[in-house]
XYZ file of C-alpha atoms in Angstrom:
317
model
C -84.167 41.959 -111.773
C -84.901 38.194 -112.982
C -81.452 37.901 -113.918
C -79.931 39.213 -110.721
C -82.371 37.213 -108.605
C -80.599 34.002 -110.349
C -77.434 35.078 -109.960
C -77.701 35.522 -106.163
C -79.393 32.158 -106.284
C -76.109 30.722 -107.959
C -73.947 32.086 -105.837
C -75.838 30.738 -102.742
C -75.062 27.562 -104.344
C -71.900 27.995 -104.663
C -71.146 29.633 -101.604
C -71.161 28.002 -98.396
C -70.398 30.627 -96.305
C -69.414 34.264 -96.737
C -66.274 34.064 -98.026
C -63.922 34.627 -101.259
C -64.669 31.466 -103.108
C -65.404 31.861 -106.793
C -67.944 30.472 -109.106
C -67.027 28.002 -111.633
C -65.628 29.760 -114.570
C -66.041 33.654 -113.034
C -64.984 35.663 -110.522
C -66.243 36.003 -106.765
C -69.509 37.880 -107.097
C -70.074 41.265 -106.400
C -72.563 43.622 -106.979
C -74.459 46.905 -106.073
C -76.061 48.106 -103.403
C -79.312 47.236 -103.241
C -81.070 50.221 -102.940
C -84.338 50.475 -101.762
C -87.732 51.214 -103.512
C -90.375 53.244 -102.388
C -93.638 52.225 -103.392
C -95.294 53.621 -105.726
C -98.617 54.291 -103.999
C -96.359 56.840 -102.007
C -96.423 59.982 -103.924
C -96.157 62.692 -100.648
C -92.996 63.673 -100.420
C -92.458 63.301 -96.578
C -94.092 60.090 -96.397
C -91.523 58.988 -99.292
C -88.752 60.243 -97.185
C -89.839 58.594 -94.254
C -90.033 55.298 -95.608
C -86.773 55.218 -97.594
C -84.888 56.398 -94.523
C -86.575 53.530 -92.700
C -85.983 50.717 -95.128
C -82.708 52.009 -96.205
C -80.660 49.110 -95.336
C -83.168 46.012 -95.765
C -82.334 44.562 -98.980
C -78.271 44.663 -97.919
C -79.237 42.841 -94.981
C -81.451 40.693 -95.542
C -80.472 36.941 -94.648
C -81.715 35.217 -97.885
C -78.894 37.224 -99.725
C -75.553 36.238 -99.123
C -72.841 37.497 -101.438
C -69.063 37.628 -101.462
C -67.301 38.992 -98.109
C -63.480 39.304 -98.136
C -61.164 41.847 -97.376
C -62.518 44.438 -100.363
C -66.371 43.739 -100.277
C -68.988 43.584 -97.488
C -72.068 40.889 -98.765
C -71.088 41.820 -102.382
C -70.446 45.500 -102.105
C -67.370 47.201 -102.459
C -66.107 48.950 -99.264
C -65.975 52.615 -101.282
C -69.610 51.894 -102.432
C -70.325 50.825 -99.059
C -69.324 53.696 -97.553
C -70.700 56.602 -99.665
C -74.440 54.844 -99.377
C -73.672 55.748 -95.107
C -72.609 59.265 -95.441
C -75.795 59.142 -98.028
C -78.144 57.622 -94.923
C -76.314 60.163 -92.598
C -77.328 62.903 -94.909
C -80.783 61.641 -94.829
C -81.231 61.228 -91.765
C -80.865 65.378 -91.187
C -84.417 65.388 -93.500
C -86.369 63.118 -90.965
C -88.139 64.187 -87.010
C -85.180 62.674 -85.145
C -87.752 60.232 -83.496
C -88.121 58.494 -87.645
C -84.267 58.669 -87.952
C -84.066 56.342 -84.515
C -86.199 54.009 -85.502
C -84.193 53.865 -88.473
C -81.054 53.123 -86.847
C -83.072 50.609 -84.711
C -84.293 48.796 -87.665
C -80.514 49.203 -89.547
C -79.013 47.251 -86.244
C -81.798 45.058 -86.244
C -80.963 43.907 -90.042
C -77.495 43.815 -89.288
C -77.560 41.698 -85.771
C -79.703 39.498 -88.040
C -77.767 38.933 -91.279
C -74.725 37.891 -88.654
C -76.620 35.603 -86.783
C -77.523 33.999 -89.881
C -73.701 33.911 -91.447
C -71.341 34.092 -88.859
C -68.317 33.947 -90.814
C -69.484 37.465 -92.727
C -67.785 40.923 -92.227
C -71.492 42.762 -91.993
C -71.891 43.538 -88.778
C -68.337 44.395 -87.791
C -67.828 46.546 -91.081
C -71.050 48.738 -91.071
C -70.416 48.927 -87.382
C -67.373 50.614 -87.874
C -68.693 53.211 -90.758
C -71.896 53.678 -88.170
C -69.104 55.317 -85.668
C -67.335 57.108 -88.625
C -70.484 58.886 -89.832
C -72.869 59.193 -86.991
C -70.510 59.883 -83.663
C -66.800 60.922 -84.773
C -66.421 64.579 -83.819
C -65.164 65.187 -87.066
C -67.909 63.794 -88.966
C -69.665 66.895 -90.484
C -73.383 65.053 -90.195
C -72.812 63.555 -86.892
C -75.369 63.296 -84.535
C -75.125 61.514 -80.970
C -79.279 62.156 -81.107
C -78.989 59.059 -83.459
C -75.913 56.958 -82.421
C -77.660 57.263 -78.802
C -79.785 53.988 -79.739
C -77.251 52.063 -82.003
C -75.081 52.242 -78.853
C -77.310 51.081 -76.537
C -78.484 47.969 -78.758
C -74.900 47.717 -79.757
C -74.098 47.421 -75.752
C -76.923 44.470 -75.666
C -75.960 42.472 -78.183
C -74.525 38.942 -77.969
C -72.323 39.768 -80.756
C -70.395 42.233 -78.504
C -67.540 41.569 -76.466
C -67.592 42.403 -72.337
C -65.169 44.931 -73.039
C -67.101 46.279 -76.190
C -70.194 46.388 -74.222
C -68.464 48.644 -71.707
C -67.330 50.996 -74.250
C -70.892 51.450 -75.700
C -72.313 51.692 -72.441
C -70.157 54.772 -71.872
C -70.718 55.981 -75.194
C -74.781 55.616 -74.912
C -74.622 57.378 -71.212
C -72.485 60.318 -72.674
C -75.026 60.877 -75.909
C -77.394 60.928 -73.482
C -75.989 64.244 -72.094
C -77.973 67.169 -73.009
C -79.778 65.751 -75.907
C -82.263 68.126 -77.522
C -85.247 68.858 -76.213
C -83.913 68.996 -72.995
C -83.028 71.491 -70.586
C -79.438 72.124 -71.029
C -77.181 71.660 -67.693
C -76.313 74.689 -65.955
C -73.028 75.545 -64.700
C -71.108 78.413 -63.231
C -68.112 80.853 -64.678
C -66.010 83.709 -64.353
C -66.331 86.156 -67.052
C -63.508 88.523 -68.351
C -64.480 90.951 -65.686
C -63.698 88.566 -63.185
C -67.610 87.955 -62.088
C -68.905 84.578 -61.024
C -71.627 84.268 -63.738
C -74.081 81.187 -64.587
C -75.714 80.369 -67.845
C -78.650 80.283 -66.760
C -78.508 83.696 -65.567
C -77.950 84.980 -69.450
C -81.095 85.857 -70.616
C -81.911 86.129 -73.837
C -84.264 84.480 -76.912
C -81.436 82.131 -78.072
C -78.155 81.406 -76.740
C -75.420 79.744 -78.415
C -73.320 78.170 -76.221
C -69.572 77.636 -77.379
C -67.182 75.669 -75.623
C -63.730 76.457 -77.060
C -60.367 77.569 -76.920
C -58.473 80.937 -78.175
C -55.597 78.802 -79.696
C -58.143 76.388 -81.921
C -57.993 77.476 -85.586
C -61.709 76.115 -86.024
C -62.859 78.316 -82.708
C -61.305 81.374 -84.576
C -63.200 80.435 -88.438
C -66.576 79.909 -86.059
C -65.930 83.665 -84.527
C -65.338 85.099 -87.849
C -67.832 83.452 -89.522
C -70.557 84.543 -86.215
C -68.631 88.268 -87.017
C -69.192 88.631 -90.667
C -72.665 87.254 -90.841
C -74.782 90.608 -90.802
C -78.173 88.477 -89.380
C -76.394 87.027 -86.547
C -74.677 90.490 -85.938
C -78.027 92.385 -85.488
C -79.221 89.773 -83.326
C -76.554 89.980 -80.971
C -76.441 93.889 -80.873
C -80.328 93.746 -80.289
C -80.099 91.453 -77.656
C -82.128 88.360 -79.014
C -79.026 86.384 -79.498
C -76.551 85.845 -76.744
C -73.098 84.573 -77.735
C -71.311 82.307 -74.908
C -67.608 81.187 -75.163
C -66.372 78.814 -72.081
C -62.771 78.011 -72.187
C -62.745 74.472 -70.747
C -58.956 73.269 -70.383
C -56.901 73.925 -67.298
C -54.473 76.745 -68.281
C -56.139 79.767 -67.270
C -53.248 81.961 -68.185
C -53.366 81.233 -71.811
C -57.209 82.137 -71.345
C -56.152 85.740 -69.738
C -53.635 86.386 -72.468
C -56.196 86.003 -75.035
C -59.244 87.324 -73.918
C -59.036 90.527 -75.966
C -59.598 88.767 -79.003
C -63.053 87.743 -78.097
C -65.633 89.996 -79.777
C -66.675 92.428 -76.893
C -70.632 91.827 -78.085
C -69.964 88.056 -76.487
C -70.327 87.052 -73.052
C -66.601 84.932 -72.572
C -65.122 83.078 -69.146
C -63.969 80.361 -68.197
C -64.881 76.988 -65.583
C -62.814 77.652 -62.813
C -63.354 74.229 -61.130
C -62.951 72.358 -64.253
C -66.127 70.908 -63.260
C -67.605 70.995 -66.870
C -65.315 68.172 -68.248
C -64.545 66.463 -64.957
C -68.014 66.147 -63.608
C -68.802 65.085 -67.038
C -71.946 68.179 -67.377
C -71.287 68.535 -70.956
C -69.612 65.529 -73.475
C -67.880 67.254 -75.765
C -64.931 65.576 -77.601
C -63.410 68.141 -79.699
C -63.004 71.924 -80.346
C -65.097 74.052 -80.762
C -68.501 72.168 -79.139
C -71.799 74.340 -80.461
C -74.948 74.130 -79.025
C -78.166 76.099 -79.412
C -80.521 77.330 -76.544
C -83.969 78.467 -76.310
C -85.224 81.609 -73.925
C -85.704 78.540 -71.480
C -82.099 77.144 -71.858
C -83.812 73.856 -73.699
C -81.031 72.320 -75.976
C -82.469 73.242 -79.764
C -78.888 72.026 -81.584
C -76.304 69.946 -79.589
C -72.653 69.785 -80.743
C -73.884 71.077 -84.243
C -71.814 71.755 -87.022
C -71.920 75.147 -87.950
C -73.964 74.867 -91.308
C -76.874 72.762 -88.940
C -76.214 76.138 -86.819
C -76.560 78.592 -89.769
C -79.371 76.810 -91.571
C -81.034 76.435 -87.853
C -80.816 80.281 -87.567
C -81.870 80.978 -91.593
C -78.674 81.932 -92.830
C-alpha cells in the first residue's frame, strides 16, 4: 500500500495534468481499480453491502489521485477493467433498498463532477458517464434500472459540465424514468381485446398482473411467452386466477395484430391501444420489445421494465 501510495505521489510529480506523459525511465502509469474496503468493525452482512455499494467509486475519484488518462485508460485504469467494475456496481446495486442504491449513484456523480472540476483535461467524467448509460438505462442492458439512472439524470441535467443541448436530453431522459416508477400506481389506459371489447387495466382484477407490452413478430416477446408457458408455478397461477397475464400490442398496424392473435395463449388477456395513446401520450416509456412490468391487486408498479430473471426471481421461480 506504502509502495503504491509513492508511486501515485511520483506520478503527480510528474504529471501535470491528466494526460499520456511518461515517467522518466517507465511507462505512463497505470494501475488497478481501487477497490473499496469495508471496515472491519462491519461484520453484518447488509450493513457491509450497504456501505460498499455506497463508497464504491471513492477511491477512483478522489481528486488527490490523478493517474494516466489517454485514449486506453480512465485515471489509470484500463477501459476493459473499467468497465467490468460498472456491470459489477450494476449487479450490486439489485442487492440494495433502491432508496441505498440512489444515494449511491448520487454520491458516484458527486465523485465524478468533483474529480473533473479538479482536472479538467481528464476523460473521468465523460467516460464513466457513458458506461453509466450502457449499464444502468440501455434497454438492452440486462441489470438496467431507470429507478437508479432517474437521479444520475437529473444531476447530470444540472451540472455545469453539461452542454445546453446535453441538459435537454437528460431532462427528457429524467422526466421519462420518472414514468411509472415502482411504488407507484401504474397509469391506466384503455384497449380492445381479441373479442373486440373496450377493456381497461384497471378493470383486470386479480392479485398480480403482469403487464406486457409487445409485439407477435418480436422473437424476445415469443421466448417471454414460452418461457411464462412452460413454467408450471406461473401456469397454476394463471389458471387459478391469482396471476393475470396482459399483452398490449403498441405499434400502429392493427392488421398484423389480427393475423396473429391466435398465437396468444388463450389463459392471457391480449388487445391492443386503439388510439395509440400509450406511446404518443407518452403513459408508458418503454424503448424496446417486449416492456415487463409487475402489478399488485391495487395496480401499484412492483417491477418496471424488468428483465425477465428480476421477473422470475420476483415471482420465486
Amino acid at each position: 500500500m506504502k509502495e503504491r501510495i509513492l508511486i501515485g505521489l511520483a506520478c503527480l510529480i510528474c504529471l501535470a495534468a491528466c494526460g499520456n506523459k511518461k515517467q522518466a525511465g517507465g511507462p505512463p502509469e497505470g494501475r488497478h481499480f481501487p477497490s473499496a474496503v469495508v471496515p472491519i468493525m462491519m461484520e453484518e452482512p447488509r450493513e457491509r453491502m450497504d456501505w460498499l455499494v455506497q463508497h464504491f467509486w471513492d477511491r477512483f475519484t478522489a481528486p488527490d489521485s490523478l493517474y494516466l488518462c489517454d485514449s486506453l485508460h480512465i485515471n489509470g485504469v484500463e477501459r476493459g477493467e473499467l468497465e467490468k467494475q460498472m456491470g459489477f456496481f450494476a449487479t450490486l446495486q439489485q442487492q440494495v433498498p433502491p432508496e441505498k442504491g440512489s444515494k449511491a449513484m448520487e454520491r458516484m456523480f458527486s465523485g465524478m463532477e468533483g474529480f473533473q472540476l479538479a482536472h479538467p483535461s481528464g476523460n473521468l467524467f465523460e467516460e464513466v458517464n457513458a458506461l453509466v448509460a450502457k449499464y444502468f438505462y440501455d434497454p438492452n442492458s440486462p441489470v438496467r434500472s431507470e429507478q437508479l439512472y432517474l437521479p444520475y439524470a437529473r444531476l447530470m441535467a444540472g451540472s455545469n459540465l453539461v452542454s445546453a443541448p446535453e441538459k435537454q436530453r437528460y431532462e427528457w431522459e429524467a422526466r421519462t424514468c420518472a414514468l411509472n416508477l415502482p411504488g407507484t400506481p401504474a397509469t391506466d389506459f384503455a384497449f380492445i381485446d381479441t373479442e373486440g371489447r373496450r377493456r381497461t387495466l384497471y378493470g383486470i382484477k386479480a392479485q398480480l398482473t403482469l403487464l406486457i407490452f409487445g409485439n407477435p413478430d418480436c422473437k424476445a416477446c415469443r421466448e417471454i411467452q414460452q418461457s411464462i408457458q412452460e413454467s408450471e408455478s406461473l401456469s397454476r397461477a394463471i389458471a387459478s386466477g391469482q396471476l393475470k397475464v396482459v399483452d398490449i400490442y403498441i405499434d400502429q398496424d392493427i392488421d398484423l395484430w389480427k393475423k396473429r392473435r391466435e398465437s396468444y395463449p388463450k389463459t392471457w388477456i391480449n388487445g391492443y391501444d386503439p388510439d395509440f395513446t400509450i406511446r404518443t401520450d407518452l403513459l408508458y416509456n418503454i424503448r424496446a420489445l417486449p416492456s415487463l412490468y409487475l402489478l399488485d391487486a391495487d395496480k401499484t408498479v412492483l417491477l418496471k421494465d424488468c428483465t425477465p430473471d428480476r421477473l422470475f426471481a420476483s415471482l420465486g421461480l
